[in-house]
Amino acid sequence: MIVTKFGGSSLASATQLQKVKNIITANPERQVVVVSAPGKRDSSDYKITDLLYTLRSQFKYGIPDDGIREMIIKRYVTIKEELNLDIDIEKEINEFFASCSKKTNTATVVSRGEYFSARLVAKFLGFAFVDAADILTFNFDGKIDYEKSKQAVIEAVDKYGNIVVPGFYGAYPDGDIHLLSRGGSDVTGAWLAAFLDADVYENWTDVSGTYTCDPRITKNARPIPDITYKEMREMAYLGAGVFHEEAIAPARQAGITINIKNTKAPSDRGTFINSVRD
Ligand code: ADP
Ligand code: ASP
Ligand code: MG
C-alpha cells in the first residue's frame, strides 16, 4: 500500500485536481490520500489557510468581513463546478461560517481549509472521506496518542479500502481540534504511512524532489536522487521547506521510505529518503 500526500499547489485548482486523479488511478496501491488546503494558483493568489487565519482574526476582533468569506467560498465552488461534483460545498461552508463566533478558536477555523479540500477530493476520486478528527487523537500536551490513532487509522482503511483524509489537524480526547504547525500535512501523511506500514510514503509537491537548494531561488539547483532521513532532517532544519522536519521521525521509526514527487511531472523520479543511501 502507498500513502500519498498532496500539498496546496497540487490542489489549488480543478486542473491540478485532475492531475492528482491521474496519479491516484495510475496505481491502485495508492489507497490513502492526505490533502492540504488549496494553495496559490499563481504568485498573486492567496493560500486558503492564510485567508482562514485572517478570517479568524476578523471573527475574534469583530473586524468587518472584507470579502474574505466570499474568496474562500468561491475557490471551493469554482473547483466543484469545474469538476462537476455532486456535493453542496457552498452550503457546508456557509453553515460552518454561520456557526462561528468570536469565541471560535483558530484551530477550528483554520483546519476547515483541509477539511473542505478533502470533502471535494474524496468526491472527485470516489474515495471515502474520513475526518482526521475521528482518527488522529492528541493528548492534552499536544502529543499524538500513537496507539489509539494507529488503531483508528487501520480500522478506517479496513472499513473503506480507499480513503481521503484532511492533513494538518486531529482532535483532543474532548473533540476539540488540535492544529499542527504550518506545513503539517506532511506530518499527517507520515503518521498514516507509519500506522499502516506503507510500502512508501509519497509526498507530492510542486518540485521534483529535494534539491541542493531552493529551486525557486537558485537556478542551477539540482534534485537529489537519494538522501538519508538524517540528511533530510538537517536540510529541513536549515530551511529546505519542501518537507516538514517533524514528518521525518514517524517514517524513520517505522522504516518507511519517503518519496518526494512532482504532481506536474509525475514520471520524474523525485527524491527517495531512507536510512541509508545506496
Ligand atoms: P506543498 O504545498 O506541496 O507542501 P511547499 O511549498 O511546502 O509545497 O514545498 C515546496 C516548495 O519548497 C518548493 O516550491 C520550493 O520552492 C521549496 N523549497 C525550499 N527548499 C527546497 C529544496 N531544498 N528543495 C526543493 N524545494 C525546496
Ligand atoms: N495548509 C497548511 C499550511 O499552509 C498545512 C499544509 O499545507 O501542510 O500550512
Ligand atoms: Mg509543504
PDB file of C-alpha atoms and ligand atoms in Angstrom:
ATOM      1  CA  MET A   1       0.000   0.000   0.000  1.00  0.00           C
ATOM      2  CA  ILE A   2       1.085   3.555  -0.728  1.00  0.00           C
ATOM      3  CA  VAL A   3       0.166   6.571   1.383  1.00  0.00           C
ATOM      4  CA  THR A   4       0.116   9.764  -0.671  1.00  0.00           C
ATOM      5  CA  LYS A   5       0.065  13.373   0.447  1.00  0.00           C
ATOM      6  CA  PHE A   6      -0.706  16.253  -1.909  1.00  0.00           C
ATOM      7  CA  GLY A   7       0.352  19.785  -0.998  1.00  0.00           C
ATOM      8  CA  GLY A   8      -1.524  23.031  -1.528  1.00  0.00           C
ATOM      9  CA  SER A   9      -0.265  23.796  -5.021  1.00  0.00           C
ATOM     10  CA  SER A  10      -1.329  20.291  -6.149  1.00  0.00           C
ATOM     11  CA  LEU A  11      -4.891  21.114  -5.032  1.00  0.00           C
ATOM     12  CA  ALA A  12      -5.146  24.778  -5.989  1.00  0.00           C
ATOM     13  CA  SER A  13      -7.472  24.339  -8.993  1.00  0.00           C
ATOM     14  CA  ALA A  14      -9.575  21.866 -10.964  1.00  0.00           C
ATOM     15  CA  THR A  15      -6.680  21.406 -13.420  1.00  0.00           C
ATOM     16  CA  GLN A  16      -4.407  20.395 -10.568  1.00  0.00           C
ATOM     17  CA  LEU A  17      -7.006  18.030  -9.113  1.00  0.00           C
ATOM     18  CA  GLN A  18      -7.258  16.276 -12.448  1.00  0.00           C
ATOM     19  CA  LYS A  19      -3.501  15.622 -12.260  1.00  0.00           C
ATOM     20  CA  VAL A  20      -3.988  14.228  -8.763  1.00  0.00           C
ATOM     21  CA  LYS A  21      -6.689  11.896 -10.036  1.00  0.00           C
ATOM     22  CA  ASN A  22      -4.467  10.672 -12.869  1.00  0.00           C
ATOM     23  CA  ILE A  23      -1.731   9.870 -10.352  1.00  0.00           C
ATOM     24  CA  ILE A  24      -4.088   8.039  -7.983  1.00  0.00           C
ATOM     25  CA  THR A  25      -5.803   5.979 -10.669  1.00  0.00           C
ATOM     26  CA  ALA A  26      -2.452   5.030 -12.246  1.00  0.00           C
ATOM     27  CA  ASN A  27      -1.684   2.782  -9.257  1.00  0.00           C
ATOM     28  CA  PRO A  28      -4.375   1.030  -7.161  1.00  0.00           C
ATOM     29  CA  GLU A  29      -1.822   0.714  -4.341  1.00  0.00           C
ATOM     30  CA  ARG A  30      -2.391   4.432  -3.735  1.00  0.00           C
ATOM     31  CA  GLN A  31      -5.219   3.808  -1.272  1.00  0.00           C
ATOM     32  CA  VAL A  32      -4.680   6.595   1.213  1.00  0.00           C
ATOM     33  CA  VAL A  33      -4.699  10.252   0.186  1.00  0.00           C
ATOM     34  CA  VAL A  34      -3.847  13.064   2.605  1.00  0.00           C
ATOM     35  CA  VAL A  35      -4.650  16.554   1.376  1.00  0.00           C
ATOM     36  CA  SER A  36      -3.675  20.123   2.192  1.00  0.00           C
ATOM     37  CA  ALA A  37      -5.919  23.132   1.723  1.00  0.00           C
ATOM     38  CA  PRO A  38      -5.876  24.706  -1.768  1.00  0.00           C
ATOM     39  CA  GLY A  39      -2.725  26.789  -2.210  1.00  0.00           C
ATOM     40  CA  LYS A  40      -1.818  29.558  -4.629  1.00  0.00           C
ATOM     41  CA  ARG A  41      -2.750  29.200  -8.296  1.00  0.00           C
ATOM     42  CA  ASP A  42      -0.146  31.829  -9.217  1.00  0.00           C
ATOM     43  CA  SER A  43       2.140  34.221  -7.385  1.00  0.00           C
ATOM     44  CA  SER A  44      -0.600  36.869  -6.980  1.00  0.00           C
ATOM     45  CA  ASP A  45      -3.028  34.396  -5.393  1.00  0.00           C
ATOM     46  CA  TYR A  46      -3.695  33.577  -1.712  1.00  0.00           C
ATOM     47  CA  LYS A  47      -3.453  30.300   0.201  1.00  0.00           C
ATOM     48  CA  ILE A  48      -6.787  29.263   1.696  1.00  0.00           C
ATOM     49  CA  THR A  49      -5.007  28.650   5.016  1.00  0.00           C
ATOM     50  CA  ASP A  50      -3.774  32.260   5.096  1.00  0.00           C
ATOM     51  CA  LEU A  51      -7.292  33.518   4.342  1.00  0.00           C
ATOM     52  CA  LEU A  52      -8.679  31.402   7.185  1.00  0.00           C
ATOM     53  CA  TYR A  53      -6.140  32.779   9.676  1.00  0.00           C
ATOM     54  CA  THR A  54      -7.220  36.284   8.617  1.00  0.00           C
ATOM     55  CA  LEU A  55     -10.894  35.393   8.883  1.00  0.00           C
ATOM     56  CA  ARG A  56     -10.424  34.035  12.384  1.00  0.00           C
ATOM     57  CA  SER A  57      -8.905  37.356  13.463  1.00  0.00           C
ATOM     58  CA  GLN A  58     -11.895  39.142  11.955  1.00  0.00           C
ATOM     59  CA  PHE A  59     -14.239  36.919  13.969  1.00  0.00           C
ATOM     60  CA  LYS A  60     -12.244  37.421  17.151  1.00  0.00           C
ATOM     61  CA  TYR A  61     -11.817  41.176  16.997  1.00  0.00           C
ATOM     62  CA  GLY A  62     -15.137  41.957  15.322  1.00  0.00           C
ATOM     63  CA  ILE A  63     -13.463  43.404  12.225  1.00  0.00           C
ATOM     64  CA  PRO A  64     -15.985  43.695   9.359  1.00  0.00           C
ATOM     65  CA  ASP A  65     -15.707  40.968   6.728  1.00  0.00           C
ATOM     66  CA  ASP A  66     -13.971  42.498   3.712  1.00  0.00           C
ATOM     67  CA  GLY A  67     -14.823  39.760   1.256  1.00  0.00           C
ATOM     68  CA  ILE A  68     -12.610  37.016   2.676  1.00  0.00           C
ATOM     69  CA  ARG A  69     -15.501  34.589   3.195  1.00  0.00           C
ATOM     70  CA  GLU A  70     -16.539  35.116  -0.404  1.00  0.00           C
ATOM     71  CA  MET A  71     -12.991  34.458  -1.642  1.00  0.00           C
ATOM     72  CA  ILE A  72     -12.870  31.202   0.307  1.00  0.00           C
ATOM     73  CA  ILE A  73     -16.290  30.014  -0.841  1.00  0.00           C
ATOM     74  CA  LYS A  74     -15.557  30.975  -4.448  1.00  0.00           C
ATOM     75  CA  ARG A  75     -12.377  28.914  -4.561  1.00  0.00           C
ATOM     76  CA  TYR A  76     -14.099  25.703  -3.470  1.00  0.00           C
ATOM     77  CA  VAL A  77     -17.220  26.341  -5.550  1.00  0.00           C
ATOM     78  CA  THR A  78     -15.117  27.006  -8.667  1.00  0.00           C
ATOM     79  CA  ILE A  79     -13.328  23.674  -8.220  1.00  0.00           C
ATOM     80  CA  LYS A  80     -16.618  21.901  -7.551  1.00  0.00           C
ATOM     81  CA  GLU A  81     -18.258  23.392 -10.649  1.00  0.00           C
ATOM     82  CA  GLU A  82     -15.296  22.822 -12.953  1.00  0.00           C
ATOM     83  CA  LEU A  83     -15.181  19.173 -11.914  1.00  0.00           C
ATOM     84  CA  ASN A  84     -18.966  18.855 -11.929  1.00  0.00           C
ATOM     85  CA  LEU A  85     -19.056  17.334  -8.441  1.00  0.00           C
ATOM     86  CA  ASP A  86     -22.332  16.362  -6.806  1.00  0.00           C
ATOM     87  CA  ILE A  87     -21.725  17.992  -3.420  1.00  0.00           C
ATOM     88  CA  ASP A  88     -23.182  21.194  -1.936  1.00  0.00           C
ATOM     89  CA  ILE A  89     -19.863  22.525  -0.694  1.00  0.00           C
ATOM     90  CA  GLU A  90     -21.197  26.105  -0.612  1.00  0.00           C
ATOM     91  CA  LYS A  91     -23.874  25.079   1.875  1.00  0.00           C
ATOM     92  CA  GLU A  92     -21.352  23.184   4.011  1.00  0.00           C
ATOM     93  CA  ILE A  93     -19.012  26.177   4.162  1.00  0.00           C
ATOM     94  CA  ASN A  94     -21.811  28.672   4.822  1.00  0.00           C
ATOM     95  CA  GLU A  95     -23.136  26.519   7.649  1.00  0.00           C
ATOM     96  CA  PHE A  96     -19.689  26.429   9.159  1.00  0.00           C
ATOM     97  CA  PHE A  97     -19.267  30.218   8.951  1.00  0.00           C
ATOM     98  CA  ALA A  98     -22.732  30.677  10.485  1.00  0.00           C
ATOM     99  CA  SER A  99     -21.653  28.515  13.438  1.00  0.00           C
ATOM    100  CA  CYS A 100     -18.602  30.734  14.139  1.00  0.00           C
ATOM    101  CA  SER A 101     -18.457  33.441  16.792  1.00  0.00           C
ATOM    102  CA  LYS A 102     -15.678  35.498  18.367  1.00  0.00           C
ATOM    103  CA  LYS A 103     -15.078  32.513  20.685  1.00  0.00           C
ATOM    104  CA  THR A 104     -14.361  30.024  17.878  1.00  0.00           C
ATOM    105  CA  ASN A 105     -10.691  29.150  18.178  1.00  0.00           C
ATOM    106  CA  THR A 106      -8.009  29.337  15.493  1.00  0.00           C
ATOM    107  CA  ALA A 107      -7.673  25.568  15.121  1.00  0.00           C
ATOM    108  CA  THR A 108     -11.382  25.128  14.434  1.00  0.00           C
ATOM    109  CA  VAL A 109     -11.430  27.813  11.737  1.00  0.00           C
ATOM    110  CA  VAL A 110      -8.063  27.160  10.077  1.00  0.00           C
ATOM    111  CA  SER A 111      -8.463  23.369   9.912  1.00  0.00           C
ATOM    112  CA  ARG A 112     -11.517  23.831   7.663  1.00  0.00           C
ATOM    113  CA  GLY A 113      -9.167  24.561   4.758  1.00  0.00           C
ATOM    114  CA  GLU A 114      -8.034  20.945   4.735  1.00  0.00           C
ATOM    115  CA  TYR A 115     -11.468  19.642   5.733  1.00  0.00           C
ATOM    116  CA  PHE A 116     -13.332  21.159   2.763  1.00  0.00           C
ATOM    117  CA  SER A 117     -10.449  20.289   0.435  1.00  0.00           C
ATOM    118  CA  ALA A 118     -10.746  16.636   1.472  1.00  0.00           C
ATOM    119  CA  ARG A 119     -14.529  16.735   1.000  1.00  0.00           C
ATOM    120  CA  LEU A 120     -14.020  17.733  -2.655  1.00  0.00           C
ATOM    121  CA  VAL A 121     -11.113  15.390  -3.346  1.00  0.00           C
ATOM    122  CA  ALA A 122     -12.945  12.392  -1.845  1.00  0.00           C
ATOM    123  CA  LYS A 123     -15.954  13.085  -4.058  1.00  0.00           C
ATOM    124  CA  PHE A 124     -13.765  13.515  -7.139  1.00  0.00           C
ATOM    125  CA  LEU A 125     -11.777  10.311  -6.553  1.00  0.00           C
ATOM    126  CA  GLY A 126     -14.768   8.263  -5.370  1.00  0.00           C
ATOM    127  CA  PHE A 127     -12.873   7.500  -2.124  1.00  0.00           C
ATOM    128  CA  ALA A 128     -14.393   7.636   1.381  1.00  0.00           C
ATOM    129  CA  PHE A 129     -13.927  10.901   3.258  1.00  0.00           C
ATOM    130  CA  VAL A 130     -12.500  10.217   6.720  1.00  0.00           C
ATOM    131  CA  ASP A 131     -12.218  13.198   9.061  1.00  0.00           C
ATOM    132  CA  ALA A 132      -8.803  13.488  10.724  1.00  0.00           C
ATOM    133  CA  ALA A 133     -10.625  14.479  13.928  1.00  0.00           C
ATOM    134  CA  ASP A 134     -12.139  10.990  14.046  1.00  0.00           C
ATOM    135  CA  ILE A 135      -8.888   9.069  13.625  1.00  0.00           C
ATOM    136  CA  LEU A 136      -5.993  11.180  14.942  1.00  0.00           C
ATOM    137  CA  THR A 137      -6.193  11.703  18.704  1.00  0.00           C
ATOM    138  CA  PHE A 138      -3.856  14.041  20.562  1.00  0.00           C
ATOM    139  CA  ASN A 139      -3.195  14.102  24.286  1.00  0.00           C
ATOM    140  CA  PHE A 140      -3.766  17.435  26.008  1.00  0.00           C
ATOM    141  CA  ASP A 141       0.004  18.094  25.870  1.00  0.00           C
ATOM    142  CA  GLY A 142      -0.256  18.099  22.056  1.00  0.00           C
ATOM    143  CA  LYS A 143       1.496  14.735  21.548  1.00  0.00           C
ATOM    144  CA  ILE A 144      -0.217  12.183  19.377  1.00  0.00           C
ATOM    145  CA  ASP A 145      -1.858   9.196  21.080  1.00  0.00           C
ATOM    146  CA  TYR A 146       0.041   6.784  18.869  1.00  0.00           C
ATOM    147  CA  GLU A 147      -1.738   3.514  19.698  1.00  0.00           C
ATOM    148  CA  LYS A 148      -5.281   4.904  19.675  1.00  0.00           C
ATOM    149  CA  SER A 149      -4.686   6.770  16.401  1.00  0.00           C
ATOM    150  CA  LYS A 150      -2.984   3.773  14.809  1.00  0.00           C
ATOM    151  CA  GLN A 151      -5.927   1.535  15.602  1.00  0.00           C
ATOM    152  CA  ALA A 152      -8.440   4.072  14.264  1.00  0.00           C
ATOM    153  CA  VAL A 153      -6.498   4.548  11.010  1.00  0.00           C
ATOM    154  CA  ILE A 154      -6.191   0.796  10.439  1.00  0.00           C
ATOM    155  CA  GLU A 155      -9.922   0.373  11.116  1.00  0.00           C
ATOM    156  CA  ALA A 156     -10.805   3.159   8.633  1.00  0.00           C
ATOM    157  CA  VAL A 157      -8.796   1.503   5.862  1.00  0.00           C
ATOM    158  CA  ASP A 158     -10.226  -1.935   6.713  1.00  0.00           C
ATOM    159  CA  LYS A 159     -13.733  -0.479   6.541  1.00  0.00           C
ATOM    160  CA  TYR A 160     -13.487   1.722   3.429  1.00  0.00           C
ATOM    161  CA  GLY A 161     -10.487   0.486   1.459  1.00  0.00           C
ATOM    162  CA  ASN A 162      -9.664   3.798  -0.189  1.00  0.00           C
ATOM    163  CA  ILE A 163      -9.752   6.961   1.885  1.00  0.00           C
ATOM    164  CA  VAL A 164      -9.112  10.710   1.716  1.00  0.00           C
ATOM    165  CA  VAL A 165      -8.022  12.364   4.968  1.00  0.00           C
ATOM    166  CA  PRO A 166      -7.529  16.089   5.608  1.00  0.00           C
ATOM    167  CA  GLY A 167      -4.000  16.878   6.797  1.00  0.00           C
ATOM    168  CA  PHE A 168      -2.804  19.426   9.369  1.00  0.00           C
ATOM    169  CA  TYR A 169      -5.055  18.533  12.312  1.00  0.00           C
ATOM    170  CA  GLY A 170      -6.629  15.962  14.608  1.00  0.00           C
ATOM    171  CA  ALA A 171      -8.601  16.160  17.831  1.00  0.00           C
ATOM    172  CA  TYR A 172      -8.063  16.153  21.585  1.00  0.00           C
ATOM    173  CA  PRO A 173      -9.923  13.491  23.611  1.00  0.00           C
ATOM    174  CA  ASP A 174     -12.763  16.005  24.223  1.00  0.00           C
ATOM    175  CA  GLY A 175     -13.216  16.510  20.471  1.00  0.00           C
ATOM    176  CA  ASP A 176     -11.623  19.985  20.221  1.00  0.00           C
ATOM    177  CA  ILE A 177      -9.462  20.407  17.146  1.00  0.00           C
ATOM    178  CA  HIS A 178      -5.672  20.250  17.526  1.00  0.00           C
ATOM    179  CA  LEU A 179      -3.816  22.044  14.733  1.00  0.00           C
ATOM    180  CA  LEU A 180      -0.266  21.112  13.718  1.00  0.00           C
ATOM    181  CA  SER A 181       2.353  23.690  12.773  1.00  0.00           C
ATOM    182  CA  ARG A 182       2.381  25.228   9.277  1.00  0.00           C
ATOM    183  CA  GLY A 183       3.067  22.679   6.568  1.00  0.00           C
ATOM    184  CA  GLY A 184       1.856  19.961   8.975  1.00  0.00           C
ATOM    185  CA  SER A 185       0.001  17.864   6.396  1.00  0.00           C
ATOM    186  CA  ASP A 186       3.413  16.302   5.691  1.00  0.00           C
ATOM    187  CA  VAL A 187       3.336  15.054   9.297  1.00  0.00           C
ATOM    188  CA  THR A 188      -0.201  13.684   8.971  1.00  0.00           C
ATOM    189  CA  GLY A 189       0.916  11.695   5.928  1.00  0.00           C
ATOM    190  CA  ALA A 190       3.975  10.359   7.751  1.00  0.00           C
ATOM    191  CA  TRP A 191       1.866   9.148  10.684  1.00  0.00           C
ATOM    192  CA  LEU A 192      -0.627   7.432   8.403  1.00  0.00           C
ATOM    193  CA  ALA A 193       2.183   5.757   6.462  1.00  0.00           C
ATOM    194  CA  ALA A 194       3.741   4.554   9.732  1.00  0.00           C
ATOM    195  CA  PHE A 195       0.451   3.272  11.185  1.00  0.00           C
ATOM    196  CA  LEU A 196      -0.363   1.375   8.001  1.00  0.00           C
ATOM    197  CA  ASP A 197       3.200   0.111   7.475  1.00  0.00           C
ATOM    198  CA  ALA A 198       3.021   1.515   3.940  1.00  0.00           C
ATOM    199  CA  ASP A 199       5.466   0.376   1.268  1.00  0.00           C
ATOM    200  CA  VAL A 200       6.208   4.013   0.564  1.00  0.00           C
ATOM    201  CA  TYR A 201       5.060   7.454   1.656  1.00  0.00           C
ATOM    202  CA  GLU A 202       4.727   9.577  -1.474  1.00  0.00           C
ATOM    203  CA  ASN A 203       4.813  13.297  -0.798  1.00  0.00           C
ATOM    204  CA  TRP A 204       3.539  15.076  -3.928  1.00  0.00           C
ATOM    205  CA  THR A 205       4.506  18.723  -4.297  1.00  0.00           C
ATOM    206  CA  ASP A 206       5.418  21.293  -6.974  1.00  0.00           C
ATOM    207  CA  VAL A 207       9.090  20.359  -7.464  1.00  0.00           C
ATOM    208  CA  SER A 208      10.721  17.062  -8.474  1.00  0.00           C
ATOM    209  CA  GLY A 209      12.198  16.249  -5.065  1.00  0.00           C
ATOM    210  CA  THR A 210      14.579  17.760  -2.560  1.00  0.00           C
ATOM    211  CA  TYR A 211      17.057  19.982  -4.392  1.00  0.00           C
ATOM    212  CA  THR A 212      20.552  21.025  -3.453  1.00  0.00           C
ATOM    213  CA  CYS A 213      18.945  24.366  -2.544  1.00  0.00           C
ATOM    214  CA  ASP A 214      15.565  26.046  -3.090  1.00  0.00           C
ATOM    215  CA  PRO A 215      14.951  25.821  -6.888  1.00  0.00           C
ATOM    216  CA  ARG A 216      12.695  28.871  -6.660  1.00  0.00           C
ATOM    217  CA  ILE A 217      15.690  30.919  -5.604  1.00  0.00           C
ATOM    218  CA  THR A 218      18.676  29.246  -7.286  1.00  0.00           C
ATOM    219  CA  LYS A 219      18.508  28.443 -10.995  1.00  0.00           C
ATOM    220  CA  ASN A 220      21.187  25.760 -11.020  1.00  0.00           C
ATOM    221  CA  ALA A 221      19.739  23.833  -8.052  1.00  0.00           C
ATOM    222  CA  ARG A 222      19.671  20.085  -8.785  1.00  0.00           C
ATOM    223  CA  PRO A 223      17.332  17.385  -7.452  1.00  0.00           C
ATOM    224  CA  ILE A 224      18.980  14.933  -5.037  1.00  0.00           C
ATOM    225  CA  PRO A 225      18.029  11.361  -6.081  1.00  0.00           C
ATOM    226  CA  ASP A 226      18.684   9.708  -2.693  1.00  0.00           C
ATOM    227  CA  ILE A 227      19.126  11.119   0.769  1.00  0.00           C
ATOM    228  CA  THR A 228      19.030   9.703   4.314  1.00  0.00           C
ATOM    229  CA  TYR A 229      16.438  10.634   6.950  1.00  0.00           C
ATOM    230  CA  LYS A 230      19.218  12.333   8.916  1.00  0.00           C
ATOM    231  CA  GLU A 231      20.396  14.386   5.940  1.00  0.00           C
ATOM    232  CA  MET A 232      16.833  15.376   5.064  1.00  0.00           C
ATOM    233  CA  ARG A 233      16.186  16.416   8.657  1.00  0.00           C
ATOM    234  CA  GLU A 234      19.290  18.588   8.625  1.00  0.00           C
ATOM    235  CA  MET A 235      18.263  20.180   5.337  1.00  0.00           C
ATOM    236  CA  ALA A 236      14.716  20.756   6.630  1.00  0.00           C
ATOM    237  CA  TYR A 237      16.142  22.256   9.820  1.00  0.00           C
ATOM    238  CA  LEU A 238      18.301  24.593   7.745  1.00  0.00           C
ATOM    239  CA  GLY A 239      15.264  25.785   5.783  1.00  0.00           C
ATOM    240  CA  ALA A 240      14.556  23.310   2.970  1.00  0.00           C
ATOM    241  CA  GLY A 241      10.804  23.901   3.212  1.00  0.00           C
ATOM    242  CA  VAL A 242       9.917  21.134   0.772  1.00  0.00           C
ATOM    243  CA  PHE A 243       9.318  18.633   3.604  1.00  0.00           C
ATOM    244  CA  HIS A 244       8.312  19.283   7.226  1.00  0.00           C
ATOM    245  CA  GLU A 245      11.093  18.483   9.679  1.00  0.00           C
ATOM    246  CA  GLU A 246       8.686  16.707  12.055  1.00  0.00           C
ATOM    247  CA  ALA A 247       7.467  14.377   9.300  1.00  0.00           C
ATOM    248  CA  ILE A 248      10.780  12.532   9.206  1.00  0.00           C
ATOM    249  CA  ALA A 249      10.749  10.826  12.644  1.00  0.00           C
ATOM    250  CA  PRO A 250       7.478   8.864  12.229  1.00  0.00           C
ATOM    251  CA  ALA A 251       8.633   7.491   8.873  1.00  0.00           C
ATOM    252  CA  ARG A 252      12.167   6.760  10.097  1.00  0.00           C
ATOM    253  CA  GLN A 253      10.960   4.952  13.224  1.00  0.00           C
ATOM    254  CA  ALA A 254       8.628   2.745  11.188  1.00  0.00           C
ATOM    255  CA  GLY A 255      11.212   2.244   8.407  1.00  0.00           C
ATOM    256  CA  ILE A 256       9.001   3.801   5.710  1.00  0.00           C
ATOM    257  CA  THR A 257      10.663   5.060   2.537  1.00  0.00           C
ATOM    258  CA  ILE A 258       9.651   8.633   1.685  1.00  0.00           C
ATOM    259  CA  ASN A 259       9.491   9.670  -1.973  1.00  0.00           C
ATOM    260  CA  ILE A 260       9.146  13.377  -2.732  1.00  0.00           C
ATOM    261  CA  LYS A 261       7.495  13.758  -6.127  1.00  0.00           C
ATOM    262  CA  ASN A 262       6.176  16.406  -8.503  1.00  0.00           C
ATOM    263  CA  THR A 263       2.440  16.451  -9.320  1.00  0.00           C
ATOM    264  CA  LYS A 264       3.224  18.376 -12.518  1.00  0.00           C
ATOM    265  CA  ALA A 265       5.908  15.870 -13.628  1.00  0.00           C
ATOM    266  CA  PRO A 266       4.815  12.515 -12.167  1.00  0.00           C
ATOM    267  CA  SER A 267       7.291  10.429 -14.142  1.00  0.00           C
ATOM    268  CA  ASP A 268      10.255  12.278 -12.636  1.00  0.00           C
ATOM    269  CA  ARG A 269      11.909  10.007 -10.089  1.00  0.00           C
ATOM    270  CA  GLY A 270      11.960  12.568  -7.305  1.00  0.00           C
ATOM    271  CA  THR A 271      13.922  12.079  -4.104  1.00  0.00           C
ATOM    272  CA  PHE A 272      13.947   8.835  -2.105  1.00  0.00           C
ATOM    273  CA  ILE A 273      14.566   9.169   1.629  1.00  0.00           C
ATOM    274  CA  ASN A 274      15.795   6.091   3.525  1.00  0.00           C
ATOM    275  CA  SER A 275      18.005   5.203   6.474  1.00  0.00           C
ATOM    276  CA  VAL A 276      20.991   4.530   4.223  1.00  0.00           C
ATOM    277  CA  ARG A 277      21.958   5.759   0.774  1.00  0.00           C
ATOM    278  CA  ASP A 278      22.657   3.047  -1.825  1.00  0.00           C
TER     279      ASP A 278
HETATM  280  P1  ADP B   1       3.455  21.835  -0.653  1.00  0.00           P
HETATM  281  O1  ADP B   1       2.364  22.861  -0.681  1.00  0.00           O
HETATM  282  O2  ADP B   1       3.354  20.818  -1.750  1.00  0.00           O
HETATM  283  O3  ADP B   1       3.626  21.226   0.710  1.00  0.00           O
HETATM  284  P2  ADP B   1       5.724  23.568  -0.164  1.00  0.00           P
HETATM  285  O4  ADP B   1       5.564  24.964  -0.675  1.00  0.00           O
HETATM  286  O5  ADP B   1       5.525  23.348   1.296  1.00  0.00           O
HETATM  287  O6  ADP B   1       4.778  22.619  -1.020  1.00  0.00           O
HETATM  288  O7  ADP B   1       7.142  22.986  -0.554  1.00  0.00           O
HETATM  289  C1  ADP B   1       7.589  23.014  -1.880  1.00  0.00           C
HETATM  290  C2  ADP B   1       8.499  24.211  -2.082  1.00  0.00           C
HETATM  291  O8  ADP B   1       9.628  24.095  -1.222  1.00  0.00           O
HETATM  292  C3  ADP B   1       9.083  24.316  -3.459  1.00  0.00           C
HETATM  293  O9  ADP B   1       8.242  25.013  -4.344  1.00  0.00           O
HETATM  294  C4  ADP B   1      10.409  25.035  -3.232  1.00  0.00           C
HETATM  295  O10 ADP B   1      10.362  26.376  -3.632  1.00  0.00           O
HETATM  296  C5  ADP B   1      10.606  25.000  -1.716  1.00  0.00           C
HETATM  297  N1  ADP B   1      11.934  24.529  -1.330  1.00  0.00           N
HETATM  298  C6  ADP B   1      12.718  25.117  -0.391  1.00  0.00           C
HETATM  299  N2  ADP B   1      13.880  24.480  -0.292  1.00  0.00           N
HETATM  300  C7  ADP B   1      13.844  23.442  -1.158  1.00  0.00           C
HETATM  301  C8  ADP B   1      14.762  22.400  -1.512  1.00  0.00           C
HETATM  302  N3  ADP B   1      15.967  22.288  -0.946  1.00  0.00           N
HETATM  303  N4  ADP B   1      14.383  21.514  -2.450  1.00  0.00           N
HETATM  304  C9  ADP B   1      13.182  21.591  -3.039  1.00  0.00           C
HETATM  305  N5  ADP B   1      12.278  22.556  -2.757  1.00  0.00           N
HETATM  306  C10 ADP B   1      12.594  23.476  -1.828  1.00  0.00           C
HETATM  307  N1  ASP B   2      -2.403  24.272   4.758  1.00  0.00           N
HETATM  308  C1  ASP B   2      -1.477  24.249   5.862  1.00  0.00           C
HETATM  309  C2  ASP B   2      -0.390  25.305   5.667  1.00  0.00           C
HETATM  310  O1  ASP B   2      -0.427  26.046   4.740  1.00  0.00           O
HETATM  311  C3  ASP B   2      -0.896  22.892   6.108  1.00  0.00           C
HETATM  312  C4  ASP B   2      -0.186  22.251   4.945  1.00  0.00           C
HETATM  313  O2  ASP B   2      -0.295  22.723   3.814  1.00  0.00           O
HETATM  314  O3  ASP B   2       0.501  21.251   5.160  1.00  0.00           O
HETATM  315  O4  ASP B   2       0.494  25.400   6.488  1.00  0.00           O
HETATM  316 MG    MG B   3       4.624  21.836   2.415  1.00  0.00          MG
END
